[in-house]
CSV table of C-alpha atoms and ligand atoms in Angstrom, one decimal:
chain,number,residue,atom,x,y,z
H,1,UNK,CA,-51.7,61.3,12.7
H,2,UNK,CA,-55.1,60.9,14.3
H,3,UNK,CA,-55.9,57.9,16.5
H,4,UNK,CA,-58.8,56.5,14.3
H,5,UNK,CA,-56.5,56.7,11.2
H,6,UNK,CA,-53.7,55.0,13.1
H,7,UNK,CA,-56.0,52.2,14.2
H,8,UNK,CA,-57.4,51.8,10.7
H,9,UNK,CA,-53.9,51.6,9.2
H,10,UNK,CA,-52.9,49.1,11.9
H,11,UNK,CA,-55.8,46.8,10.9
H,12,UNK,CA,-55.3,47.2,7.2
H,13,UNK,CA,-51.5,46.7,7.0
H,14,UNK,CA,-50.1,43.2,6.6
H,15,UNK,CA,-48.1,42.0,9.7
H,16,UNK,CA,-44.4,42.8,9.8
H,17,UNK,CA,-42.5,39.6,9.7
H,18,UNK,CA,-39.0,38.7,8.6
H,19,UNK,CA,-38.5,36.5,5.6
H,20,UNK,CA,-38.0,32.8,6.1
H,21,UNK,CA,-34.3,31.8,6.4
H,22,UNK,CA,-32.7,31.2,2.9
H,23,UNK,CA,-31.3,27.9,4.1
H,24,UNK,CA,-32.0,25.2,1.6
H,25,UNK,CA,-34.6,22.7,2.9
H,26,UNK,CA,-32.4,19.8,1.6
H,27,UNK,CA,-29.4,21.2,3.4
H,28,UNK,CA,-31.3,21.4,6.7
H,29,UNK,CA,-32.7,17.9,6.1
H,30,UNK,CA,-29.1,16.6,5.6
H,31,UNK,CA,-28.0,18.3,8.8
H,32,UNK,CA,-30.9,16.8,10.6
H,33,UNK,CA,-30.1,13.3,9.3
H,34,UNK,CA,-26.4,13.6,10.3
H,35,UNK,CA,-27.3,14.9,13.8
H,36,UNK,CA,-29.8,12.1,14.3
H,37,UNK,CA,-27.2,9.5,13.3
H,38,UNK,CA,-24.4,11.1,15.4
H,39,UNK,CA,-26.6,11.3,18.6
H,40,UNK,CA,-27.7,7.7,18.2
H,41,UNK,CA,-24.2,6.5,17.6
H,42,UNK,CA,-22.6,8.5,20.4
H,43,UNK,CA,-25.2,8.4,23.1
H,44,UNK,CA,-28.0,6.1,22.0
H,45,UNK,CA,-30.5,8.8,23.0
H,46,UNK,CA,-31.1,12.6,22.7
H,47,UNK,CA,-28.3,15.0,23.5
H,48,UNK,CA,-29.3,17.1,26.5
H,49,UNK,CA,-28.1,20.7,26.7
H,50,UNK,CA,-28.0,23.1,29.6
H,51,UNK,CA,-27.7,26.7,28.5
H,52,UNK,CA,-26.1,29.3,30.8
H,53,UNK,CA,-26.0,33.0,29.9
H,54,UNK,CA,-22.7,34.2,31.6
H,55,UNK,CA,-23.1,37.8,30.6
H,56,UNK,CA,-24.5,38.0,27.1
H,57,UNK,CA,-26.3,40.9,25.4
H,58,UNK,CA,-29.0,38.3,24.6
H,59,UNK,CA,-28.3,38.4,20.9
H,60,UNK,CA,-26.9,34.8,21.1
H,61,UNK,CA,-30.0,33.8,23.1
H,62,UNK,CA,-32.3,34.9,20.3
H,63,UNK,CA,-30.5,32.6,17.9
H,64,UNK,CA,-30.5,29.7,20.4
H,65,UNK,CA,-34.3,30.2,21.0
H,66,UNK,CA,-34.8,30.1,17.2
H,67,UNK,CA,-33.7,26.4,17.3
H,68,UNK,CA,-36.9,25.6,19.1
H,69,UNK,CA,-39.2,27.3,16.5
H,70,UNK,CA,-41.2,25.3,13.9
H,71,UNK,CA,-38.6,25.8,11.2
H,72,UNK,CA,-35.6,24.3,13.0
H,73,UNK,CA,-37.6,22.2,15.4
H,74,UNK,CA,-34.6,21.1,17.5
H,75,UNK,CA,-36.1,18.1,19.2
H,76,UNK,CA,-36.7,16.2,16.0
H,77,UNK,CA,-32.9,16.4,15.5
H,78,UNK,CA,-32.3,14.5,18.8
H,79,UNK,CA,-31.3,17.6,20.8
H,80,UNK,CA,-33.1,19.1,23.7
H,81,UNK,CA,-32.6,21.8,26.3
H,82,UNK,CA,-32.9,20.7,29.9
H,83,UNK,CA,-33.6,22.8,33.1
H,84,UNK,CA,-31.1,21.0,35.3
H,85,UNK,CA,-27.3,20.5,34.8
H,86,UNK,CA,-27.7,17.1,36.4
H,87,UNK,CA,-29.5,16.0,33.2
H,88,UNK,CA,-27.1,17.6,30.8
H,89,UNK,CA,-24.4,16.3,28.4
H,90,UNK,CA,-23.5,19.8,27.1
H,91,UNK,CA,-23.0,23.1,28.9
H,92,UNK,CA,-23.8,25.7,26.3
H,93,UNK,CA,-22.4,29.1,27.4
H,94,UNK,CA,-23.2,32.5,25.9
H,95,UNK,CA,-21.6,35.8,26.6
H,96,UNK,CA,-18.4,37.0,28.3
H,97,UNK,CA,-18.1,35.5,31.8
H,98,UNK,CA,-18.9,38.3,34.3
H,99,UNK,CA,-17.6,38.2,37.8
H,100,UNK,CA,-21.2,37.8,39.0
H,101,UNK,CA,-21.7,34.6,37.0
H,102,UNK,CA,-18.3,33.0,37.4
H,103,UNK,CA,-19.2,30.9,40.5
H,104,UNK,CA,-22.6,29.9,39.1
H,105,UNK,CA,-21.0,28.8,35.9
H,106,UNK,CA,-18.4,26.7,37.8
H,107,UNK,CA,-21.1,25.2,40.0
H,108,UNK,CA,-23.2,24.3,36.9
H,109,UNK,CA,-20.2,22.5,35.4
H,110,UNK,CA,-19.5,20.6,38.6
H,111,UNK,CA,-23.2,19.5,38.9
H,112,UNK,CA,-23.1,17.9,35.4
H,113,UNK,CA,-22.4,14.1,35.2
H,114,UNK,CA,-19.5,13.0,33.1
H,115,UNK,CA,-18.6,12.7,30.4
H,116,UNK,CA,-19.6,16.3,29.6
H,117,UNK,CA,-18.8,18.9,27.0
H,118,UNK,CA,-18.5,22.7,27.3
H,119,UNK,CA,-19.5,24.7,24.2
H,120,UNK,CA,-18.7,28.4,24.1
H,121,UNK,CA,-21.1,30.3,21.8
H,122,UNK,CA,-20.3,33.6,20.1
H,123,UNK,CA,-17.4,36.1,20.1
H,124,UNK,CA,-18.0,37.2,23.7
H,125,UNK,CA,-17.7,33.6,25.0
H,126,UNK,CA,-14.6,33.1,22.9
H,127,UNK,CA,-12.5,36.0,24.2
H,128,UNK,CA,-14.7,38.5,25.8
H,129,UNK,CA,-15.7,40.2,22.6
H,130,UNK,CA,-16.6,43.9,22.9
H,131,UNK,CA,-16.8,43.5,26.7
H,132,UNK,CA,-13.3,42.1,27.2
H,133,UNK,CA,-11.9,45.2,28.8
H,134,UNK,CA,-14.8,45.8,31.2
H,135,UNK,CA,-14.0,45.8,34.9
H,136,UNK,CA,-17.1,43.5,35.4
H,137,UNK,CA,-15.8,40.7,33.3
H,138,UNK,CA,-13.4,37.8,33.8
H,139,UNK,CA,-13.0,37.1,30.1
H,140,UNK,CA,-13.9,34.3,27.7
H,141,UNK,CA,-15.3,30.9,29.0
H,142,UNK,CA,-11.9,29.3,28.7
H,143,UNK,CA,-10.7,31.5,31.6
H,144,UNK,CA,-13.1,29.5,33.8
H,145,UNK,CA,-13.8,26.1,32.3
H,146,UNK,CA,-12.1,23.7,29.8
H,147,UNK,CA,-13.9,24.4,26.5
H,148,UNK,CA,-14.4,21.6,24.0
H,149,UNK,CA,-15.8,23.7,21.2
H,150,UNK,CA,-16.2,27.3,20.1
H,151,UNK,CA,-19.0,28.3,17.8
H,152,UNK,CA,-18.0,31.6,16.3
H,153,UNK,CA,-20.2,34.5,15.3
H,154,UNK,CA,-21.9,37.6,16.7
H,155,UNK,CA,-24.3,36.0,17.1
H,156,UNK,CA,-23.9,32.6,15.4
H,157,UNK,CA,-26.9,31.6,13.2
H,158,UNK,CA,-29.0,28.6,14.3
H,159,UNK,CA,-27.4,26.7,11.4
H,160,UNK,CA,-23.9,27.5,12.7
H,161,UNK,CA,-25.1,26.3,16.2
H,162,UNK,CA,-26.4,23.0,14.7
H,163,UNK,CA,-23.2,22.5,12.7
H,164,UNK,CA,-21.1,23.1,15.8
H,165,UNK,CA,-23.0,20.6,17.8
H,166,UNK,CA,-22.7,18.1,14.9
H,167,UNK,CA,-18.9,18.6,14.9
H,168,UNK,CA,-18.9,17.9,18.6
H,169,UNK,CA,-20.8,14.7,18.2
H,170,UNK,CA,-18.8,13.5,15.2
H,171,UNK,CA,-15.4,14.2,16.9
H,172,UNK,CA,-13.6,11.0,17.9
H,173,UNK,CA,-13.6,11.9,21.7
H,174,UNK,CA,-14.8,14.8,23.8
H,175,UNK,CA,-11.4,16.4,24.3
H,176,UNK,CA,-10.3,15.8,20.7
H,177,UNK,CA,-13.2,17.8,19.3
H,178,UNK,CA,-12.5,20.7,16.9
H,179,UNK,CA,-11.5,24.0,18.6
H,180,UNK,CA,-13.8,26.1,16.5
H,181,UNK,CA,-16.7,25.9,14.2
H,182,UNK,CA,-19.1,28.1,12.4
W,201,LIG,S1,-21.3,37.4,20.6
W,201,LIG,FE1,-22.5,39.2,19.9
W,201,LIG,S2,-24.7,38.6,20.1
W,201,LIG,FE2,-23.5,37.2,21.3
W,201,LIG,S3,-23.5,38.0,23.4
W,201,LIG,FE3,-21.6,38.8,22.4
W,201,LIG,S4,-22.3,40.8,21.5
W,201,LIG,FE4,-24.1,39.7,22.0
């Protein structure tokens, strides 16, 4: 195809976008209401999350990043990502834990003030997933840290992430939280 024709088609064609999630607006509104109530009751403020990629393929990160888009708009739900573990309530870990990331993950956990939760996101964080047999990997997050909640999926959807965090906040105490969600 000639360059002018290619340019013309590029200008004339509608942009390629994915369809909006099929999640019911009412369902998301109800999830938002419950999250807001749970964070206020549990903490009296927003829930602060420190995310660490311990060896992910980045598929889980794409879904986590979607939580910040205009559709999910995470901060209106009383949740926010923070840059420092010293400000975090939740350590959100994605990916199988690689030998290279093991120490950094442990140090991040130590730097967090208590009480603190560890949430393992995705199949890789649960048991190593497709990378479990690799020489470069330690295994799932539980090999390194005490995990309060697993959010299953490869990758889990933004809604599954929100439902998992809600389960964590609604559990009677941190260590009594459900072992798996999503
Ligand atoms: S669970 Fe799936 S999407 Fe997430 S890091 Fe593993 S392979 Fe990637």
